Structure formats: C-alpha cells, structure tokens
Amino acid sequence: MHMEWSDRHTLIFETAAELFAAKGIAGTSVRDIADGVGVLSGSLYHYFASKDAIADAIITRYLDDLQRRYAEVLQLPEEERLRALVHQSLLASEANPHASEIYQNNATYMKNLAGYPMIRDAAKVSRRVWMQIIEDGVASDRFRSDLPPETIYGLLRDAVWLSQRWFTPTPEVDRSVFADQLVSVFVDGIGSGMGKSPRGPRR
C-alpha cells in the first residue's frame, strides 16, 4: 500500500541529504539518520525501505528536476541557451540542497541503487544537452572552434557544479548574477584587453 508523503518523510529526506553530502552514502548509517531526525533506527523503515531508498529518492528527484529545466532551456533561442543552462543548473542545486554534491561524490556507490539505470540514463541526457548547446555555439561561430567541444563541456560543467562548494548567494550577487558572471568568464575571458592577447603568449 502506497504511503502518502508526510512531514516526517521530508525531515528524514532532508536530514539524510545533509549527512550523505557530508559523509558520503556509504559513510552514513541508518542510525546516523535516525539520530539526526531524533527517532529510533527502526522507525525509519516506516517511511523508507532502506538507506539506499532514501539516497535513490534524493538523486532521482534532483535529476528529474534538472531534466525538466533542461527541456525548457532547449525551447529558448539558441543565443540564450548557454546562460539559461548554467542558470537552471544552479537553480536545480538550490531547489535540491546537497543533491548535486551527493551525485558528484558517490558515483561508485550509486551503481548499487535500484534506480541506477534511470540515474545513468539521466546523466547521458544531461551531457547531450550540454554538448548540443556547445556544438551549436561552435557551428554558429559564437564559441571558439579551436577547442574541442568536450573540453569546453568538461571545464564549464565542473565550474558550475563545483561552484556549489564555495559560492554563497548574497543580495548583490544572487544565482542569476553569478550565472551571468560564470558564462562571461568562459565566453569573454578574464583579460582586460589592455595590450594583451586574448589567447595569451605563443610558446
């Protein structure tokens, strides 16, 4: 019988996400989660079948949200997509606290989850969206053609996801402003243009 999602589900979900991000899924026990919630370990099984089921729910919810956002990005004009892609990636992390960190740091453990086939397929879809937007930008001469799209993808992807470890939004620089800054660094560079070659000295 399906159980309705309750406030206790949410508390367990959020507590586990924080612990998984800090200690890893493998390094977090059911007792750790129960202690964080303030219940006996056995009580958790009234809400989730296992620790892995909680991890599966956290990652699946995050990836579902990300795919929905990316589908909307692809409906935008081509010149708006890269900025929107970065912006929506950051918003997805904000809407799913700790999930991005869990997803990035538990690749080996995730293979044990029941939802791993969905997780794997979602990762492939995500990569295709990034590559499509980058390759379209190269084809239209908006992005450099002397850099492999895979290199641009890897650098930009990591800049987005790893920024979650240090970037804290402020009233002056919220995630929307930060998204613009991040894209500007990649598209416009960081040189001031004052007597310097935009591509640096030749070697």
Tab-separated table of C-alpha atoms in Angstrom:
chain	number	residue	atom	x	y	z
A	1	MET	CA	0.000	0.000	0.000
A	2	HIS	CA	1.390	3.382	-1.026
A	3	MET	CA	2.038	5.737	1.855
A	4	GLU	CA	1.417	9.453	1.444
A	5	TRP	CA	4.478	11.680	1.730
A	6	SER	CA	4.425	13.312	5.160
A	7	ASP	CA	6.344	15.940	7.104
A	8	ARG	CA	8.327	13.097	8.659
A	9	HIS	CA	9.303	11.854	5.186
A	10	THR	CA	10.553	15.354	4.415
A	11	LEU	CA	12.544	15.570	7.642
A	12	ILE	CA	14.187	12.202	7.033
A	13	PHE	CA	14.857	13.109	3.400
A	14	GLU	CA	16.476	16.452	4.280
A	15	THR	CA	18.484	15.053	7.203
A	16	ALA	CA	19.802	12.181	5.092
A	17	ALA	CA	20.729	14.545	2.243
A	18	GLU	CA	22.820	16.664	4.591
A	19	LEU	CA	24.557	13.601	6.012
A	20	PHE	CA	25.140	11.975	2.620
A	21	ALA	CA	26.735	15.194	1.350
A	22	ALA	CA	28.996	15.475	4.387
A	23	LYS	CA	29.928	11.810	4.939
A	24	GLY	CA	29.039	10.029	1.729
A	25	ILE	CA	26.241	7.490	1.346
A	26	ALA	CA	28.498	4.594	2.337
A	27	GLY	CA	29.775	6.505	5.352
A	28	THR	CA	26.296	7.280	6.660
A	29	SER	CA	24.402	4.683	8.664
A	30	VAL	CA	20.686	4.325	9.270
A	31	ARG	CA	21.427	5.126	12.892
A	32	ASP	CA	23.130	8.393	11.860
A	33	ILE	CA	19.977	9.421	10.035
A	34	ALA	CA	17.711	8.321	12.873
A	35	ASP	CA	19.804	10.245	15.401
A	36	GLY	CA	19.621	13.315	13.187
A	37	VAL	CA	15.857	13.035	13.000
A	38	GLY	CA	15.515	12.176	16.691
A	39	VAL	CA	13.882	8.754	16.353
A	40	LEU	CA	14.876	5.120	16.817
A	41	SER	CA	16.523	3.475	13.819
A	42	GLY	CA	13.645	1.047	13.358
A	43	SER	CA	11.216	3.917	12.974
A	44	LEU	CA	12.815	4.984	9.700
A	45	TYR	CA	11.595	1.821	7.998
A	46	HIS	CA	8.020	3.012	8.385
A	47	TYR	CA	8.903	5.759	5.917
A	48	PHE	CA	11.658	4.397	3.667
A	49	ALA	CA	12.542	0.780	2.928
A	50	SER	CA	16.273	1.365	3.388
A	51	LYS	CA	19.088	3.892	3.430
A	52	ASP	CA	19.592	3.231	-0.268
A	53	ALA	CA	15.927	4.012	-0.937
A	54	ILE	CA	16.428	7.446	0.628
A	55	ALA	CA	19.560	8.058	-1.463
A	56	ASP	CA	17.718	6.900	-4.572
A	57	ALA	CA	14.859	9.311	-3.863
A	58	ILE	CA	17.210	12.260	-3.307
A	59	ILE	CA	19.177	11.725	-6.517
A	60	THR	CA	16.152	10.821	-8.641
A	61	ARG	CA	14.211	13.905	-7.547
A	62	TYR	CA	17.196	16.095	-8.370
A	63	LEU	CA	17.756	14.579	-11.811
A	64	ASP	CA	14.051	14.740	-12.667
A	65	ASP	CA	14.088	18.448	-11.815
A	66	LEU	CA	17.257	19.000	-13.830
A	67	GLN	CA	15.861	17.256	-16.909
A	68	ARG	CA	12.664	19.291	-16.747
A	69	ARG	CA	14.675	22.503	-16.575
A	70	TYR	CA	16.954	21.459	-19.433
A	71	ALA	CA	13.987	20.637	-21.643
A	72	GLU	CA	12.762	24.203	-21.115
A	73	VAL	CA	16.224	25.595	-21.939
A	74	LEU	CA	16.164	23.868	-25.335
A	75	GLN	CA	12.974	25.764	-26.209
A	76	LEU	CA	14.814	29.099	-25.981
A	77	PRO	CA	16.552	30.917	-28.859
A	78	GLU	CA	19.999	29.470	-29.465
A	79	GLU	CA	21.896	32.544	-28.264
A	80	GLU	CA	20.148	32.417	-24.877
A	81	ARG	CA	20.666	28.749	-24.128
A	82	LEU	CA	24.128	28.649	-22.557
A	83	ARG	CA	23.332	31.305	-19.972
A	84	ALA	CA	19.976	29.644	-19.258
A	85	LEU	CA	21.625	26.226	-18.968
A	86	VAL	CA	24.043	27.498	-16.317
A	87	HIS	CA	21.285	29.417	-14.544
A	88	GLN	CA	18.924	26.443	-14.416
A	89	SER	CA	21.712	24.121	-13.250
A	90	LEU	CA	22.376	26.439	-10.306
A	91	LEU	CA	18.664	26.763	-9.547
A	92	ALA	CA	18.264	22.976	-9.582
A	93	SER	CA	21.017	22.714	-6.978
A	94	GLU	CA	19.311	25.382	-4.897
A	95	ALA	CA	15.966	23.579	-5.128
A	96	ASN	CA	17.542	20.239	-4.176
A	97	PRO	CA	20.005	21.046	-1.366
A	98	HIS	CA	23.008	18.707	-1.162
A	99	ALA	CA	21.785	16.542	-4.063
A	100	SER	CA	24.384	17.836	-6.523
A	101	GLU	CA	27.183	17.155	-4.045
A	102	ILE	CA	25.835	13.651	-3.400
A	103	TYR	CA	25.545	12.951	-7.116
A	104	GLN	CA	29.079	14.166	-7.858
A	105	ASN	CA	30.796	12.364	-4.965
A	106	ASN	CA	29.085	8.961	-4.861
A	107	ALA	CA	29.446	7.658	-8.405
A	108	THR	CA	30.641	4.194	-7.358
A	109	TYR	CA	28.011	3.730	-4.662
A	110	MET	CA	25.187	4.860	-6.963
A	111	LYS	CA	25.724	1.775	-9.107
A	112	ASN	CA	24.219	-0.247	-6.226
A	113	LEU	CA	20.974	1.723	-6.174
A	114	ALA	CA	17.789	0.285	-7.639
A	115	GLY	CA	17.306	3.483	-9.613
A	116	TYR	CA	20.797	3.411	-11.125
A	117	PRO	CA	19.591	2.699	-14.705
A	118	MET	CA	17.474	5.860	-14.537
A	119	ILE	CA	20.363	7.797	-12.987
A	120	ARG	CA	22.726	6.602	-15.732
A	121	ASP	CA	20.262	7.480	-18.487
A	122	ALA	CA	19.576	10.912	-16.972
A	123	ALA	CA	23.311	11.623	-16.903
A	124	LYS	CA	23.541	10.774	-20.615
A	125	VAL	CA	20.617	13.085	-21.428
A	126	SER	CA	22.200	15.885	-19.409
A	127	ARG	CA	25.501	15.507	-21.222
A	128	ARG	CA	23.753	15.540	-24.607
A	129	VAL	CA	22.027	18.823	-23.772
A	130	TRP	CA	25.297	20.476	-22.758
A	131	MET	CA	27.101	19.146	-25.838
A	132	GLN	CA	24.306	20.190	-28.184
A	133	ILE	CA	24.345	23.759	-26.900
A	134	ILE	CA	28.146	23.968	-27.067
A	135	GLU	CA	28.365	22.378	-30.533
A	136	ASP	CA	25.642	24.687	-31.846
A	137	GLY	CA	27.604	27.638	-30.479
A	138	VAL	CA	30.758	26.461	-32.246
A	139	ALA	CA	28.871	25.905	-35.504
A	140	SER	CA	27.444	29.439	-35.389
A	141	ASP	CA	30.882	30.956	-34.581
A	142	ARG	CA	29.775	32.217	-31.186
A	143	PHE	CA	32.226	29.870	-29.465
A	144	ARG	CA	35.810	29.072	-30.416
A	145	SER	CA	36.236	26.284	-32.931
A	146	ASP	CA	39.868	25.578	-31.989
A	147	LEU	CA	38.812	23.988	-28.693
A	148	PRO	CA	37.168	20.549	-28.686
A	149	PRO	CA	33.538	20.794	-27.515
A	150	GLU	CA	34.308	18.035	-24.989
A	151	THR	CA	36.958	20.260	-23.398
A	152	ILE	CA	34.602	23.228	-23.181
A	153	TYR	CA	31.927	20.949	-21.726
A	154	GLY	CA	34.198	19.451	-19.079
A	155	LEU	CA	35.581	22.786	-17.919
A	156	LEU	CA	32.247	24.585	-17.873
A	157	ARG	CA	30.386	21.678	-16.269
A	158	ASP	CA	32.887	21.460	-13.434
A	159	ALA	CA	32.891	25.225	-12.968
A	160	VAL	CA	29.119	25.080	-12.488
A	161	TRP	CA	28.875	22.051	-10.222
A	162	LEU	CA	31.972	22.660	-8.122
A	163	SER	CA	30.977	26.280	-7.518
A	164	GLN	CA	28.307	24.916	-5.176
A	165	ARG	CA	31.103	24.171	-2.688
A	166	TRP	CA	32.141	27.796	-2.300
A	167	PHE	CA	29.573	30.180	-3.794
A	168	THR	CA	27.104	31.682	-1.349
A	169	PRO	CA	24.396	33.935	-2.822
A	170	THR	CA	24.116	37.469	-1.477
A	171	PRO	CA	21.575	40.248	-2.154
A	172	GLU	CA	24.123	41.803	-4.521
A	173	VAL	CA	25.197	38.590	-6.256
A	174	ASP	CA	22.392	36.056	-6.391
A	175	ARG	CA	22.481	32.899	-8.501
A	176	SER	CA	21.191	34.754	-11.554
A	177	VAL	CA	24.017	37.295	-11.395
A	178	PHE	CA	26.531	34.554	-10.682
A	179	ALA	CA	25.314	32.605	-13.721
A	180	ASP	CA	25.970	35.664	-15.885
A	181	GLN	CA	29.443	36.071	-14.365
A	182	LEU	CA	30.322	32.427	-14.911
A	183	VAL	CA	29.208	32.438	-18.542
A	184	SER	CA	31.038	35.729	-19.128
A	185	VAL	CA	34.310	34.217	-17.895
A	186	PHE	CA	34.024	31.405	-20.425
A	187	VAL	CA	32.673	33.411	-23.352
A	188	ASP	CA	34.515	36.725	-22.856
A	189	GLY	CA	37.530	35.639	-20.791
A	190	ILE	CA	39.142	37.437	-17.862
A	191	GLY	CA	41.652	39.605	-19.730
A	192	SER	CA	41.204	43.361	-19.528
A	193	GLY	CA	42.038	43.750	-23.214
A	194	MET	CA	44.754	46.323	-22.394
A	195	GLY	CA	47.632	45.333	-24.633
A	196	LYS	CA	47.228	41.622	-24.042
A	197	SER	CA	46.498	38.885	-26.495
A	198	PRO	CA	43.162	37.288	-25.595
A	199	ARG	CA	44.748	33.885	-26.028
A	200	GLY	CA	47.969	34.598	-24.188
A	201	PRO	CA	51.562	34.473	-25.395
A	202	ARG	CA	52.616	31.987	-28.003
A	203	ARG	CA	55.019	29.301	-26.902
